[in-house]
Amino acid sequence: MATLSQIARLAGVSVSVASRVLNGDPKLRTRQDTRDRVLKAAKDLNYTANYAGRALRLARSKALALIIPAVSSPLFADLLSGATDAAEAQEYTLLIGRSDRITAGSDTLRRLVGEGRVDGFVLQRSDDLSDQALENLVANDARIVLVTSRTPGRRGSVILDDVAGARLATQHLVSLGHTRIGLIGGVPSSDIARRREQGYALALHEANLRRRDAWVRRLGYSPEMGALAMESLMATDPRPTGVVVANVNGAIGALTALRRLGIDVPGEMSVVAYHDEWVAEHTWPPLTTVKMPYYQVGVQAVQSLLSQLSGSPPQDIVVRDPPPLLVQRMSTAPPPARR
Amino acid sequence: MATLSQIARLAGVSVSVASRVLNGDPKLRTRQDTRDRVLKAAKDLNYTANYAGRALRLARSKALALIIPAVSSPLFADLLSGATDAAEAQEYTLLIGRSDRITAGSDTLRRLVGEGRVDGFVLQRSDDLSDQALENLVANDARIVLVTSRTPGRRGSVILDDVAGARLATQHLVSLGHTRIGLIGGVPSSDIARRREQGYALALHEANLRRRDAWVRRLGYSPEMGALAMESLMATDPRPTGVVVANVNGAIGALTALRRLGIDVPGEMSVVAYHDEWVAEHTWPPLTTVKMPYYQVGVQAVQSLLSQLSGSPPQDIVVRDPPPLLVQRMSTAPPPARR
DNA sequence: GGGGACTGAACAATCGTTTTTTCAGAGTTC
DNA sequence: GAACTCTGAAAAAACGATTGTTCAGTCCCC
């Protein structure tokens, strides 16, 4: 590739002038024809500023990392899109990494920033990464924004309005007439799971319904865990007539379990899932879900990170716009007539 | 972060010695205690070599880009894992990008390499990117390996044994006794789609079965297209009793269409999909698929790219190991009794 | 016509590495 | 003891970009 000095030589100017013209330095005084010569030379040689040279000089890479637990879940598509769009808008490059590789001993995060490969990162930690473990993994001064979860301390975060989302899902079942409503939630150590459970409890409370521990499972968000949880929930007596599953992938597993058990959905059991993704349209029955503004989380996370990079203190943001949206499909219906 | 010169100062040596000790330069002659002092200093200061400085000096970024069409499809999880593992093994960083953003006018690819951000990339182009368009998008000397598709010319490629895979899927239906077997394939302009159709045709030919154009659809690999194709296939008379869907996401859409039409799977219609992914276990009925060695494609692609970077000529690789594997679930069965 | 202000650019330092080259001193050889 | 060779390390250049400083010329003014 062409370098700045080649441009300068071709244009018959010094490197500094070339650099300033190309960067539009307002403090540069130059004749129009000099400027034109530089621009033409850059165009002719198809100039692109070398990334390493610039990064070295500026001590900034203009790159961010987005670390998410399961790149393969369609769920993250929105988050990814949002983050990409926001990064692109500021001419930042986005590196995507998997947080399932970020285990306690790993130095990936530290290195990414330590080497100056990225200026900061957006991290969605896996559920089993504790606050303490997290702090051990990153440098104290690392610029980082957590998404969907929080950590005590001075890190920034962007989370969903989990309480409102889970509440909406629960309210949907309530409004269909369900009175025995279960919850398949995340692992208890996760603040996300706690907020969703809170929303569930809130909706029950508002409807004067009894919240029974026997109807709550806290295993995690994978299809396998969803299936397991649903099976054990079906073994309770009386069993719930409707279940809120705090993650769509878990809900997909839950549907599979119900099918194995020969329980009709939504005839005998209604299922509503937290989060929406394309697969939810193609399950049987198609899943009723609560769509959360995941795209906006991606956007906000990157924006918040960038503002941290330019000196602002870390912020804790809750994305409430657009609000949680009930996507009604076919997995929910009024409860069966009392037996 | 600590710099090399800080290490050197702390260890009481010159920068050059510090650098060579840390890089294990075999040509360096040094006393053991000098070496020890350097290593200790590096450890104490928690030294990580600055990425930009190194990249600038070496004119290599030690980063690769993996560009795939739909990051959100679970299908790509394996490819991604393979590529990540292979890159990590060589201490390369992997950037993940979306090729749905790579349209004709885009200069992303050119810039990525032009800026020196990555040394080369692995590209799975979207189906609508022609060979010509592709060549326009990348610099002539860019190091690039195409995955799952090929291009005439001197680019490297790593593809699946699509003929064998599609043949296996078709053979499965044949062995169940189907004689009227349809194909829902990719768009005709894609070489991938052509190879899969070839495998389908081959299996039919081997079984002395008639291949009917009316039973072949070529719309693409999305759930929507799969659904559309299946609907139109069901309108033929006689209709096929089994269909090979050349992509699992399309097959998911096809199942949805069949459900809408009230056609029983596998009672009235068998569906076998090309490619496996976790969602296939959770559709209704669970999809019988042919699992292709996508992980290995990721590994090989990165390895092939790295060998290109170290001077070898581009290779065209077909991954045959492990061979296509039939994952039998519940969407296939013998054809209904003749009416 | 000499001093000052302005114009339009060049000069030079710097970022952190890597790597070739140079070099001082100690040891060896004849 | 002069001329080597080794040893162990320092010096210096280079990668490509940015940016504060310097500088040569021109114009204006009194």
PDB file of C-alpha atoms (C1' of nucleotides) in Angstrom, chain A residues 4 16 19-20 23 47 50 54 57, chain D residues 15-23:
ATOM      1  CA  LEU A   4       2.121   9.022   3.292  1.00  0.00           C
ATOM      2  CA  SER A  16       3.365  16.861   7.247  1.00  0.00           C
ATOM      3  CA  SER A  19      -1.019  14.381   6.529  1.00  0.00           C
ATOM      4  CA  ARG A  20      -2.720  17.610   7.431  1.00  0.00           C
ATOM      5  CA  ASN A  23      -6.923  14.855   7.896  1.00  0.00           C
ATOM      6  CA  TYR A  47      -4.010   5.728  -0.247  1.00  0.00           C
ATOM      7  CA  ASN A  50      -1.710   2.621   7.764  1.00  0.00           C
ATOM      8  CA  ARG A  54      -1.646   5.807  13.264  1.00  0.00           C
ATOM      9  CA  ARG A  57       1.236   7.628  17.177  1.00  0.00           C
TER      10      ARG A  57
ATOM     11  C1'  DC D  15       8.297   1.018  10.144  1.00  0.00           C
ATOM     12  C1'  DG D  16       4.114   5.164   9.020  1.00  0.00           C
ATOM     13  C1'  DA D  17       1.649   8.575  10.955  1.00  0.00           C
ATOM     14  C1'  DT D  18       0.713  13.090  13.644  1.00  0.00           C
ATOM     15  C1'  DT D  19       1.701  17.601  15.280  1.00  0.00           C
ATOM     16  C1'  DG D  20       4.274  21.418  17.620  1.00  0.00           C
ATOM     17  C1'  DT D  21       7.880  24.351  15.999  1.00  0.00           C
ATOM     18  C1'  DT D  22      10.678  26.662  12.814  1.00  0.00           C
ATOM     19  C1'  DC D  23      11.596  29.126   8.773  1.00  0.00           C
TER      20       DC D  23
END
